[in-house]
Short mmCIF file of C-alpha atoms in Angstrom, two decimals:
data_model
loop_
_atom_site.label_atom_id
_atom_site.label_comp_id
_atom_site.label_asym_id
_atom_site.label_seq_id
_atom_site.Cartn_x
_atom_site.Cartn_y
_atom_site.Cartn_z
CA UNK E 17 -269.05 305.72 5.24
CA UNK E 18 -268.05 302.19 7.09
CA UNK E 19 -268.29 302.21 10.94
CA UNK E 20 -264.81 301.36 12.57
CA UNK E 21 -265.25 300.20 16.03
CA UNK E 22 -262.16 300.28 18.34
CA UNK E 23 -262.76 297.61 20.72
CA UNK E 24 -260.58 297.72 23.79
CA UNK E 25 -259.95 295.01 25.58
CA UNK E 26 -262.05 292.51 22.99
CA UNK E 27 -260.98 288.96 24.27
CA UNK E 28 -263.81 289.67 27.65
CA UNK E 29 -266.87 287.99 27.00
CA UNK E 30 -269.05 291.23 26.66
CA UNK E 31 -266.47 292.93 24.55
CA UNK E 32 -266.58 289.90 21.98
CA UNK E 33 -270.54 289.47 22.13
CA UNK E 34 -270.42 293.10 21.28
CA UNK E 35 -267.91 292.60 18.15
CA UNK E 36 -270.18 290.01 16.72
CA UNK E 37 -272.92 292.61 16.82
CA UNK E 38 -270.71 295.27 14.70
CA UNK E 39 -269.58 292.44 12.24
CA UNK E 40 -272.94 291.27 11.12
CA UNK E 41 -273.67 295.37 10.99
CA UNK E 42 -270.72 295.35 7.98
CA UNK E 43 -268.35 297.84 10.25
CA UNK E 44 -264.56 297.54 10.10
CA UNK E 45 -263.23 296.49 13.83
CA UNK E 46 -259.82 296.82 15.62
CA UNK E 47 -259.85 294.54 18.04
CA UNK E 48 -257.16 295.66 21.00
CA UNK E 49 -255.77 293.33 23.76
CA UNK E 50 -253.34 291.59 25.03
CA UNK E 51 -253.83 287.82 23.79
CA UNK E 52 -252.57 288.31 20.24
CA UNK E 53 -253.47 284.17 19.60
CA UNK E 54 -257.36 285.04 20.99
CA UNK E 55 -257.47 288.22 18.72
CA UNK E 56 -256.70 286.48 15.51
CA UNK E 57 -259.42 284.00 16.48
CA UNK E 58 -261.92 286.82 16.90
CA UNK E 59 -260.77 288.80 14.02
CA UNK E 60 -261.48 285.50 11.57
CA UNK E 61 -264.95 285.23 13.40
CA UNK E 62 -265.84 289.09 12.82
CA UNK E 63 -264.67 288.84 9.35
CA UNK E 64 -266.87 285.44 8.98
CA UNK E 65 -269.79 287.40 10.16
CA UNK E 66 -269.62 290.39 7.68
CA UNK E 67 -266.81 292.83 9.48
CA UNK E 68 -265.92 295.28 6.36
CA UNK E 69 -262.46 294.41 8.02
CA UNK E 70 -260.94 292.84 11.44
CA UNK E 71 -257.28 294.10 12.69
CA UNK E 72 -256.17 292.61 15.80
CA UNK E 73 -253.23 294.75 17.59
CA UNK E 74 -251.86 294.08 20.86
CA UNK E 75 -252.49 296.90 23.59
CA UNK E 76 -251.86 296.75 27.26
CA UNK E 77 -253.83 299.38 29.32
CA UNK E 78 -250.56 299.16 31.76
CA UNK E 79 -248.17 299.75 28.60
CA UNK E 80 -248.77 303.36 27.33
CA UNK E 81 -245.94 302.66 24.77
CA UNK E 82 -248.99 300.13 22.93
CA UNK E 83 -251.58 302.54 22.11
CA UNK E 84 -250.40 304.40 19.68
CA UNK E 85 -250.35 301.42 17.42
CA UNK E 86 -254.13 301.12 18.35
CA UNK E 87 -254.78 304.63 16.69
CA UNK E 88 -252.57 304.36 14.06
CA UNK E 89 -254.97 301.37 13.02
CA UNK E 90 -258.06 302.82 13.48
CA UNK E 91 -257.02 305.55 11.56
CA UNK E 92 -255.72 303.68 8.65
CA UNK E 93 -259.04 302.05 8.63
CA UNK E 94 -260.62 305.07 6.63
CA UNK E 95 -264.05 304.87 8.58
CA UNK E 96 -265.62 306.81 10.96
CA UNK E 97 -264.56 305.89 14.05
CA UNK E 98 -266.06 304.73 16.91
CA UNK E 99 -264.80 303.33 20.30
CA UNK E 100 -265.91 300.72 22.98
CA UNK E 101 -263.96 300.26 26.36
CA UNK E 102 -264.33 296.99 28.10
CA UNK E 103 -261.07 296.91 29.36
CA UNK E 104 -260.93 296.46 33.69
CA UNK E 105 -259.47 294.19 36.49
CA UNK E 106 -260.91 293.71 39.28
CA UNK E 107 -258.77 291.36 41.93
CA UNK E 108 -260.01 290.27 45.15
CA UNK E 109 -260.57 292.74 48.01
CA UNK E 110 -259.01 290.86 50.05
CA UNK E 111 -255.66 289.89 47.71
CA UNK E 112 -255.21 293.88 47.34
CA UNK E 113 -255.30 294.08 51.41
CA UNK E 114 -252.74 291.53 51.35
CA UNK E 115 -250.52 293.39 48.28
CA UNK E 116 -251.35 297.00 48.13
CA UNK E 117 -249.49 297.07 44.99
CA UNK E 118 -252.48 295.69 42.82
CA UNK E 119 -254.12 298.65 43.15
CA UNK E 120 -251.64 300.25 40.32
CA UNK E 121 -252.65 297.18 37.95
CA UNK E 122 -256.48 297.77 38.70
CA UNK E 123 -256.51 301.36 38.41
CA UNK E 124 -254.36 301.13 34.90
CA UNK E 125 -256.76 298.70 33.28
CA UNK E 126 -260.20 300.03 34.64
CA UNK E 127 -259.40 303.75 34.49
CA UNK E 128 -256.37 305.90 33.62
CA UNK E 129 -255.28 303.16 30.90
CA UNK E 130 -258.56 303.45 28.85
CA UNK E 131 -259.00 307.44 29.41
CA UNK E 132 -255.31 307.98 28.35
CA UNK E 133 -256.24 306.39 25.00
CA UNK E 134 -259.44 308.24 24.71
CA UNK E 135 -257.79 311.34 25.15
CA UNK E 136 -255.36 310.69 21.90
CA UNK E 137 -258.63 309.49 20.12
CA UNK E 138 -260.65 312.81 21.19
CA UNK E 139 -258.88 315.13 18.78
CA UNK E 140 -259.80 312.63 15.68
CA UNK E 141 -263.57 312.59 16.90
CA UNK E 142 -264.05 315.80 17.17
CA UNK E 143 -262.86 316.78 13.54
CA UNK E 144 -264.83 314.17 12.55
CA UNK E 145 -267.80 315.71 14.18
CA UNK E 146 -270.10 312.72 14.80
CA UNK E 147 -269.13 308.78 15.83
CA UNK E 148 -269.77 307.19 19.74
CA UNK E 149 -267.75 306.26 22.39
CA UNK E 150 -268.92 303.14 24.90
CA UNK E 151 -267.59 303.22 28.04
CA UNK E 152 -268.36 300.31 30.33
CA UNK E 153 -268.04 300.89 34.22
CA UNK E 154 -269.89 299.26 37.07
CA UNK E 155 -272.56 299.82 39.22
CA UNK E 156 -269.37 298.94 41.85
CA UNK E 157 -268.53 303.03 41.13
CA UNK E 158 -271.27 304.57 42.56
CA UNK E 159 -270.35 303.93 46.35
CA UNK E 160 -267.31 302.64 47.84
CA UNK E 161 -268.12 299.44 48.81
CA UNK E 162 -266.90 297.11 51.45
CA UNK E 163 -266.08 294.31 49.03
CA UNK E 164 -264.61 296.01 45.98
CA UNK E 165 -263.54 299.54 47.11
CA UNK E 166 -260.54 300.04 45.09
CA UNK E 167 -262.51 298.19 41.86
CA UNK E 168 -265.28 300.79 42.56
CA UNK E 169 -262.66 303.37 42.75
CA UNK E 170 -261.40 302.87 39.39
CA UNK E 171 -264.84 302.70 38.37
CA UNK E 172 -265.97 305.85 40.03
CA UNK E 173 -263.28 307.73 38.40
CA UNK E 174 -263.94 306.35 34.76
CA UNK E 175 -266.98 307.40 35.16
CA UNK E 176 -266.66 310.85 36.41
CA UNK E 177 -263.92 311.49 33.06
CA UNK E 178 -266.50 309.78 30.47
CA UNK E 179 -268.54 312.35 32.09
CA UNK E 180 -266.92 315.15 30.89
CA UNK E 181 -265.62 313.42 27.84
CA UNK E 182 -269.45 313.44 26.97
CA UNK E 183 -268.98 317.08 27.96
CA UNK E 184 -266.76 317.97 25.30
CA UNK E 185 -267.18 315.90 22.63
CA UNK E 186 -270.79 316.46 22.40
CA UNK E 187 -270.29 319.96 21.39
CA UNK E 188 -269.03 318.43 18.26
CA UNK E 189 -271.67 315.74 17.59
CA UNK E 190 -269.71 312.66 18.98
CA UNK E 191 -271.66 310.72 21.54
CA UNK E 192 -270.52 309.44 24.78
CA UNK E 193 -272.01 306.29 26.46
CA UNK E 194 -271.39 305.38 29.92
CA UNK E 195 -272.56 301.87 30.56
CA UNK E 196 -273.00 300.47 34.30
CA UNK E 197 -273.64 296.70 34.61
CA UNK E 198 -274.47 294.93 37.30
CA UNK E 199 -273.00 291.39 37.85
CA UNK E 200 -272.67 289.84 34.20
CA UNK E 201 -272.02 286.09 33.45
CA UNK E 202 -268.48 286.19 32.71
CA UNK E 203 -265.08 284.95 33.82
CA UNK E 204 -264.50 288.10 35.91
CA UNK E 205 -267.03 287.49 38.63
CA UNK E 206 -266.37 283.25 39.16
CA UNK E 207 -265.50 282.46 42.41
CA UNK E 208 -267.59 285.21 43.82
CA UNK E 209 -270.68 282.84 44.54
CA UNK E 210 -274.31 283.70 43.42
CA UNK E 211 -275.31 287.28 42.44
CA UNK E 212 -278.27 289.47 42.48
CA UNK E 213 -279.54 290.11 39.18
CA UNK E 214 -277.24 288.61 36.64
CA UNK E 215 -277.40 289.29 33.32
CA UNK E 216 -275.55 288.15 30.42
CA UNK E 217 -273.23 289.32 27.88
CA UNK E 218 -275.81 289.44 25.04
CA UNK E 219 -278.52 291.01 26.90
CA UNK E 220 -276.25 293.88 27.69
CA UNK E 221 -274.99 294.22 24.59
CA UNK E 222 -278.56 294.62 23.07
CA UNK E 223 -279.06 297.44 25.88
CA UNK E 224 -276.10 299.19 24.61
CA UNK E 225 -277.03 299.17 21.11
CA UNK E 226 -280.67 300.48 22.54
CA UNK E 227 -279.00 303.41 24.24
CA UNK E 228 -276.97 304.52 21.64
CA UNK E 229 -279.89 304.51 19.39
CA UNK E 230 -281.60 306.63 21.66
CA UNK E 231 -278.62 308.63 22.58
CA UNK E 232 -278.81 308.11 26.41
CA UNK E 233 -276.12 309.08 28.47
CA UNK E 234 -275.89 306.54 31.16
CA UNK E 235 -277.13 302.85 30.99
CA UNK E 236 -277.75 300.63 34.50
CA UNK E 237 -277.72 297.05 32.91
CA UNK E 238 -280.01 295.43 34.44
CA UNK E 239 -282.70 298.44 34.44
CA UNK E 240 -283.32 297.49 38.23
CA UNK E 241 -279.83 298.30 39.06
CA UNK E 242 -280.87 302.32 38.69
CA UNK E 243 -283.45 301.91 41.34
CA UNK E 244 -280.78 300.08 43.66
CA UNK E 245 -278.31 302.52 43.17
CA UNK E 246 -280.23 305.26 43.69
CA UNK E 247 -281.55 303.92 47.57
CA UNK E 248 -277.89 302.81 48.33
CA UNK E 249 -276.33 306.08 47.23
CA UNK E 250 -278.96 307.58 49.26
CA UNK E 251 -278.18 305.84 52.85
CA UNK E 252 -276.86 307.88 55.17
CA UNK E 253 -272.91 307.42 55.96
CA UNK E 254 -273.17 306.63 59.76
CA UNK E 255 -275.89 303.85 58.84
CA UNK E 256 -273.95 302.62 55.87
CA UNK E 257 -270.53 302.04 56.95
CA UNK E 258 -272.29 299.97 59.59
CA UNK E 259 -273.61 297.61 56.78
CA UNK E 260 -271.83 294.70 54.64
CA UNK E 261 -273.08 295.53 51.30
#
């Protein structure tokens, strides 16, 4: 049976790095976002590459009335079904201290948008009884950070529900991939100066395809960004609010 890979939010730079990897693989791909004209173009590459088939459809992680139209072509597809999040926002700290009301916006498109869809597309995976799910996050969720709090928020909290997503649908053979990059070469993180241990699109594509191969349940992309993690989760509170990390 033909792979179909729901790809949400495919016009981001990792999301379409990762749709030329499915294409040249020969699975179908519904590519979901809100730039109908950039779709189209992607669709044409994907079905250039090999894609079995390439359906663009708009969806809006802020517009709940747009995702059913994402399911309805996934399922029309006739493969097994697969799905990869790369849907998020992440504005300036300092523009959401200025207009609280971004938050709503970020936490849409990097959390409840994305787990509101997965939750109509559970169901289908689990009488299905085998397919992935890729859900990317950040290494910005694992502590609240003074630079990108409410971004880690929404990150935090996508994490926690892939998390128990994996939970469930493992019981029925579906497996449940939570990816955590660090800084990645893409338009998101201009303006925001150098970064420690950038990667690039490709290279963390190629770790995702490693991971789901091997059937891990979380992926730090970089590797390095485990170790890091793990000393700054571990820094006591009193010290760490004290630090500009």
């Amino acid at each position: 049976m033909t792979d179909t890979w729901i790809i949400l939010g495919a016009s981001s730079t990792i999301a379409k790095a990762f749709t030329r990897s499915v294409a040249q693989q020969g699975a179908a791909v519904i590519l979901a976002g809100r730039r109908m004209d950039d779709l189209e173009a992607n669709a044409a590459d994907a079905t250039a590459r090999g894609a079995a088939q390439a359906t663009p459809v708009a969806f809006d992680a802020r517009r709940p009335e747009t995702f059913d139209g994402v399911l309805d072509a996934a399922l029309a597809s006739g493969g097994r079904l697969n799905c990869a999040v790369f849907v998020g926002s992440m504005p300036p700290q300092a523009a959401i201290d200025a207009d609280p009301a971004l938050i709503d916006g970020t936490i849409a498109d990097s959390f409840t948008g994305p787990a509101r869809l997965l939750q109509m597309l559970a169901p289908h995976l689990a009488e299905q009884g085998s397919g992935a799910v890729v859900g990317v996050g950040s290494v910005a969720g694992d502590r609240g950070r003074l630079g990108n709090y409410v971004y880690g928020a929404a990150k935090a909290g996508f994490a926690t529900y892939l998390s128990g997503l994996r939970n469930h649908l493992g019981r029925s053979g579906v497996h449940v991939l939570t990816v955590k990059p660090g800084p990645v070469d893409t338009a998101m993180i201009q303006g925001l100066g150098k970064q420690p241990f950038m990667t690039t699109a490709e290279a963390v594509v190629a770790d995702i395809h490693t991971a789901l191969r091997k059937k891990r349940n979380t992926l730090y992309t970089k590797r390095i960004w485990w170790p890091v993690m793990t000393v700054i989760k571990l820094i006591p509170e009193p010290i760490f609010k004290k630090m500009s990390i």
